[in-house]
Amino acid sequence: SQQGEEDPQALSIQEGENATMNCSYKTSINNLQWYRQNSGRGLVHLILIRSNEREKHSGRLRVTLDTSKKSSSLLITASRAADTASYFCATDRQAGTALIFGKGTTLSVSS
Amino acid sequence: GAVVSQHPSWVICKSGTSVKIECRSLDFQATTMFWYRQFPKQSLMLMATSNEGSKATYEQGVEKDKFLINHASLTLSTLTVTSAHPEDSSFYICSARDLTTVSYNEQFFGPGTRLTVL
């Protein structure tokens, strides 16, 4: 079953611009994670934010989590063509259970 | 970081045949592995949870007699697609949970297996 919904479904930007993707989920969570997937390839783990955290940074990535609104956002700053990929949020209800993925946002960064 | 492998990376088979996909945790023990399916331009859908030494738990709508899962050791889970048909063509991805990071539920994903049924 699908837990999260990302928006936008597709995003096209120019190199150097920032990209913001949003994710909403339906039930309480243990933590929320963001993954990247290049076309036809496997998943790359980007960042994990725990349910008691509100913001986390990793390089050019910034993730926020608002558990009261059941939503998260992923910001990629100074985007590059290599950031072109699909981005998924994934949540789990409790530790040890399966990750449930959102529908994803397809990001296209043109040079 | 922990590594999960899948074999084969891609497979083409004829309709009606069975295909086995292996998922291995290479440098850690995984009591639980998960199997996902991804159709083109769609997200990953959880198919089943594979527990070492016990029967797998399947998600609603996933036929357990068609997608046989065996998790015989702490490092290996297999998914067998029986009597495959063209509609089973998809990207199958497994993930494994590292026992030492249970509190963070960090899961490690395999690179995926692309199945094409002719």
CSV table of C-alpha atoms in Angstrom, one decimal:
chain,number,residue,atom,x,y,z
A,1,SER,CA,0.0,0.0,0.0
A,2,GLN,CA,1.2,3.5,-0.8
A,3,GLN,CA,1.9,5.6,2.2
A,4,GLY,CA,3.3,8.8,0.9
A,5,GLU,CA,2.4,11.2,-1.8
A,6,GLU,CA,5.0,13.5,-3.3
A,7,ASP,CA,4.5,16.7,-5.1
A,8,PRO,CA,5.2,17.8,-7.6
A,9,GLN,CA,5.1,14.6,-9.7
A,10,ALA,CA,7.6,16.2,-12.1
A,11,LEU,CA,9.9,19.2,-11.8
A,12,SER,CA,12.1,20.8,-14.4
A,13,ILE,CA,14.7,23.4,-13.4
A,14,GLN,CA,17.9,24.9,-14.6
A,15,GLU,CA,21.3,24.1,-13.2
A,16,GLY,CA,22.1,26.2,-10.2
A,17,GLU,CA,18.5,26.5,-9.1
A,18,ASN,CA,17.1,25.0,-6.0
A,19,ALA,CA,14.7,22.1,-6.2
A,20,THR,CA,12.0,21.5,-3.6
A,21,MET,CA,10.0,18.3,-3.3
A,22,ASN,CA,7.3,17.6,-0.8
A,23,CYS,CA,6.0,14.4,0.7
A,24,SER,CA,2.9,13.7,2.7
A,25,TYR,CA,2.0,10.6,4.5
A,26,LYS,CA,-1.0,9.2,6.3
A,27,THR,CA,-0.1,7.4,9.5
A,28,SER,CA,2.3,7.9,12.3
A,29,ILE,CA,5.9,7.1,11.5
A,30,ASN,CA,9.1,5.9,13.1
A,31,ASN,CA,11.2,7.8,10.6
A,32,LEU,CA,11.2,9.2,7.1
A,33,GLN,CA,13.8,8.6,4.5
A,34,TRP,CA,14.5,10.1,1.1
A,35,TYR,CA,15.9,8.0,-1.8
A,36,ARG,CA,17.1,8.8,-5.3
A,37,GLN,CA,16.8,6.5,-8.3
A,38,ASN,CA,18.3,7.1,-11.6
A,39,SER,CA,16.4,5.7,-14.6
A,40,GLY,CA,16.3,2.0,-14.5
A,41,ARG,CA,18.8,1.8,-11.6
A,42,GLY,CA,18.7,0.9,-8.0
A,43,LEU,CA,18.0,3.1,-5.0
A,44,VAL,CA,20.5,5.5,-3.5
A,45,HIS,CA,19.8,6.4,0.1
A,46,LEU,CA,20.0,10.2,0.6
A,47,ILE,CA,19.0,11.0,4.1
A,48,LEU,CA,17.0,9.7,7.1
A,49,ILE,CA,15.1,11.9,9.5
A,50,ARG,CA,13.7,10.6,12.7
A,51,SER,CA,10.2,11.3,13.9
A,52,ASN,CA,11.5,13.5,16.7
A,53,GLU,CA,13.7,15.6,14.4
A,54,ARG,CA,12.5,18.6,12.5
A,55,GLU,CA,15.4,19.4,10.1
A,56,LYS,CA,18.4,17.7,8.8
A,57,HIS,CA,21.2,18.6,6.4
A,58,SER,CA,23.6,16.6,4.3
A,59,GLY,CA,25.7,18.5,1.9
A,60,ARG,CA,23.4,20.2,-0.6
A,61,LEU,CA,20.4,18.4,0.8
A,62,ARG,CA,18.0,19.8,3.5
A,63,VAL,CA,15.1,17.8,4.8
A,64,THR,CA,12.4,19.0,7.0
A,65,LEU,CA,9.8,17.0,8.8
A,66,ASP,CA,6.5,18.3,10.3
A,67,THR,CA,4.8,15.4,12.0
A,68,SER,CA,1.8,17.5,12.9
A,69,LYS,CA,1.1,18.0,9.2
A,70,LYS,CA,2.4,14.6,8.3
A,71,SER,CA,4.7,16.1,5.7
A,72,SER,CA,8.3,16.4,4.7
A,73,SER,CA,10.2,18.4,2.2
A,74,LEU,CA,13.5,17.8,0.4
A,75,LEU,CA,15.5,20.8,-0.8
A,76,ILE,CA,18.4,20.3,-3.2
A,77,THR,CA,20.4,23.5,-3.4
A,78,ALA,CA,22.5,24.6,-6.4
A,79,SER,CA,21.2,21.7,-8.5
A,80,ARG,CA,23.4,20.0,-11.1
A,81,ALA,CA,22.5,18.0,-14.2
A,82,ALA,CA,23.7,14.9,-12.3
A,83,ASP,CA,20.8,15.5,-9.9
A,84,THR,CA,18.4,14.4,-12.6
A,85,ALA,CA,16.6,11.4,-11.2
A,86,SER,CA,13.4,10.3,-9.4
A,87,TYR,CA,13.2,11.1,-5.7
A,88,PHE,CA,11.1,9.0,-3.3
A,89,CYS,CA,10.2,9.5,0.3
A,90,ALA,CA,9.7,6.4,2.3
A,91,THR,CA,8.3,5.9,5.8
A,92,ASP,CA,7.9,3.1,8.3
A,93,ARG,CA,5.4,2.8,11.1
A,94,GLN,CA,7.8,1.3,13.5
A,95,ALA,CA,11.3,0.2,13.7
A,96,GLY,CA,11.9,-3.0,11.8
A,97,THR,CA,8.9,-2.8,9.5
A,98,ALA,CA,9.0,-2.4,5.8
A,99,LEU,CA,9.5,1.0,4.2
A,100,ILE,CA,6.5,2.2,2.3
A,101,PHE,CA,7.3,4.5,-0.6
A,102,GLY,CA,5.6,7.5,-2.0
A,103,LYS,CA,4.9,7.9,-5.7
A,104,GLY,CA,8.0,10.0,-6.3
A,105,THR,CA,9.0,13.2,-8.0
A,106,THR,CA,10.9,13.1,-11.2
A,107,LEU,CA,13.5,15.9,-11.3
A,108,SER,CA,15.0,17.1,-14.5
A,109,VAL,CA,17.9,19.5,-14.3
A,110,SER,CA,19.1,21.0,-17.6
A,111,SER,CA,22.4,22.7,-18.2
B,1,GLY,CA,28.0,0.6,4.5
B,2,ALA,CA,26.2,-2.7,4.3
B,3,VAL,CA,25.9,-4.3,0.9
B,4,VAL,CA,23.0,-6.2,-0.6
B,5,SER,CA,23.4,-8.0,-3.8
B,6,GLN,CA,20.8,-9.5,-6.2
B,7,HIS,CA,21.2,-12.1,-8.8
B,8,PRO,CA,20.6,-12.0,-11.7
B,9,SER,CA,20.6,-8.3,-12.5
B,10,TRP,CA,18.4,-9.0,-15.5
B,11,VAL,CA,16.6,-12.0,-16.9
B,12,ILE,CA,14.4,-12.7,-19.9
B,13,CYS,CA,12.2,-15.7,-19.9
B,14,LYS,CA,9.4,-17.3,-21.8
B,15,SER,CA,5.8,-17.1,-20.6
B,16,GLY,CA,5.0,-20.0,-18.4
B,17,THR,CA,8.4,-20.6,-17.0
B,18,SER,CA,9.6,-19.9,-13.5
B,19,VAL,CA,12.4,-17.5,-12.5
B,20,LYS,CA,14.3,-17.4,-9.3
B,21,ILE,CA,15.8,-14.2,-8.0
B,22,GLU,CA,18.4,-14.2,-5.1
B,23,CYS,CA,18.9,-11.5,-2.6
B,24,ARG,CA,22.0,-11.7,-0.4
B,25,SER,CA,23.3,-9.5,2.5
B,26,LEU,CA,27.0,-9.6,2.0
B,27,ASP,CA,28.5,-8.3,5.2
B,28,PHE,CA,25.8,-8.4,7.7
B,29,GLN,CA,23.0,-10.7,9.0
B,30,ALA,CA,19.5,-9.9,8.1
B,31,THR,CA,16.6,-11.6,9.9
B,32,THR,CA,14.2,-9.7,7.7
B,33,MET,CA,14.3,-9.0,4.0
B,34,PHE,CA,11.7,-7.2,2.0
B,35,TRP,CA,10.7,-7.7,-1.6
B,36,TYR,CA,9.4,-4.8,-3.8
B,37,ARG,CA,8.2,-4.6,-7.3
B,38,GLN,CA,8.4,-1.5,-9.5
B,39,PHE,CA,6.7,-1.0,-12.8
B,40,PRO,CA,8.0,1.5,-15.3
B,41,LYS,CA,7.6,5.1,-14.2
B,42,GLN,CA,6.0,4.0,-10.9
B,43,SER,CA,7.1,3.8,-7.3
B,44,LEU,CA,8.2,0.7,-5.4
B,45,MET,CA,5.3,-1.4,-4.1
B,46,LEU,CA,6.0,-3.7,-1.2
B,47,MET,CA,5.2,-7.3,-2.1
B,48,ALA,CA,6.2,-9.3,0.9
B,49,THR,CA,8.3,-9.4,4.1
B,50,SER,CA,10.6,-12.4,4.3
B,51,ASN,CA,11.6,-13.7,7.7
B,52,GLU,CA,14.4,-16.1,8.2
B,53,GLY,CA,13.1,-19.5,9.2
B,54,SER,CA,9.4,-18.7,8.8
B,55,LYS,CA,6.8,-18.1,6.2
B,56,ALA,CA,6.8,-14.8,4.4
B,57,THR,CA,4.1,-12.3,4.9
B,58,TYR,CA,2.5,-11.1,1.7
B,59,GLU,CA,0.8,-7.8,1.1
B,60,GLN,CA,-2.8,-7.6,0.0
B,61,GLY,CA,-3.2,-8.5,-3.6
B,62,VAL,CA,0.1,-10.4,-4.0
B,63,GLU,CA,-0.4,-14.0,-4.8
B,64,LYS,CA,1.7,-16.1,-2.5
B,65,ASP,CA,1.5,-19.2,-4.7
B,66,LYS,CA,2.8,-17.2,-7.6
B,67,PHE,CA,5.6,-15.4,-5.8
B,68,LEU,CA,7.3,-18.0,-3.7
B,69,ILE,CA,9.7,-16.6,-1.1
B,70,ASN,CA,12.2,-18.6,0.8
B,71,HIS,CA,14.5,-17.1,3.5
B,72,ALA,CA,16.6,-20.1,4.5
B,73,SER,CA,19.5,-18.3,6.1
B,74,LEU,CA,20.4,-15.0,7.6
B,75,THR,CA,22.0,-13.8,4.4
B,76,LEU,CA,19.9,-15.2,1.6
B,77,SER,CA,16.3,-14.7,0.5
B,78,THR,CA,14.9,-15.9,-2.8
B,79,LEU,CA,11.9,-14.9,-4.8
B,80,THR,CA,10.6,-17.3,-7.4
B,81,VAL,CA,8.1,-16.0,-9.9
B,82,THR,CA,6.2,-19.1,-11.0
B,83,SER,CA,4.5,-19.5,-14.3
B,84,ALA,CA,5.6,-16.1,-15.3
B,85,HIS,CA,3.5,-14.0,-17.7
B,86,PRO,CA,4.2,-10.8,-19.5
B,87,GLU,CA,2.4,-8.8,-16.9
B,88,ASP,CA,4.9,-10.0,-14.3
B,89,SER,CA,7.6,-8.1,-16.2
B,90,SER,CA,8.9,-5.6,-13.8
B,91,PHE,CA,11.9,-4.4,-11.7
B,92,TYR,CA,12.2,-6.5,-8.5
B,93,ILE,CA,14.1,-5.0,-5.6
B,94,CYS,CA,15.0,-6.5,-2.3
B,95,SER,CA,16.1,-4.8,0.9
B,96,ALA,CA,17.6,-6.2,4.1
B,97,ARG,CA,17.6,-4.8,7.6
B,98,ASP,CA,20.7,-4.8,9.6
B,99,LEU,CA,20.1,-6.2,13.1
B,100,THR,CA,22.5,-3.6,14.6
B,101,THR,CA,20.5,-0.6,13.4
B,102,VAL,CA,17.0,-1.7,14.2
B,103,SER,CA,16.3,1.6,16.1
B,104,TYR,CA,16.8,3.5,12.9
B,105,ASN,CA,15.3,1.0,10.7
B,106,GLU,CA,18.0,1.5,8.1
B,107,GLN,CA,17.4,-0.8,5.3
B,108,PHE,CA,19.9,-1.6,2.5
B,109,PHE,CA,18.6,-2.1,-0.9
B,110,GLY,CA,19.8,-4.4,-3.6
B,111,PRO,CA,20.5,-3.1,-7.1
B,112,GLY,CA,17.3,-4.7,-8.5
B,113,THR,CA,16.5,-7.4,-11.0
B,114,ARG,CA,14.8,-6.6,-14.2
B,115,LEU,CA,12.5,-9.4,-15.4
B,116,THR,CA,11.1,-9.5,-18.9
B,117,VAL,CA,8.6,-12.2,-19.7
B,118,LEU,CA,8.1,-12.8,-23.4
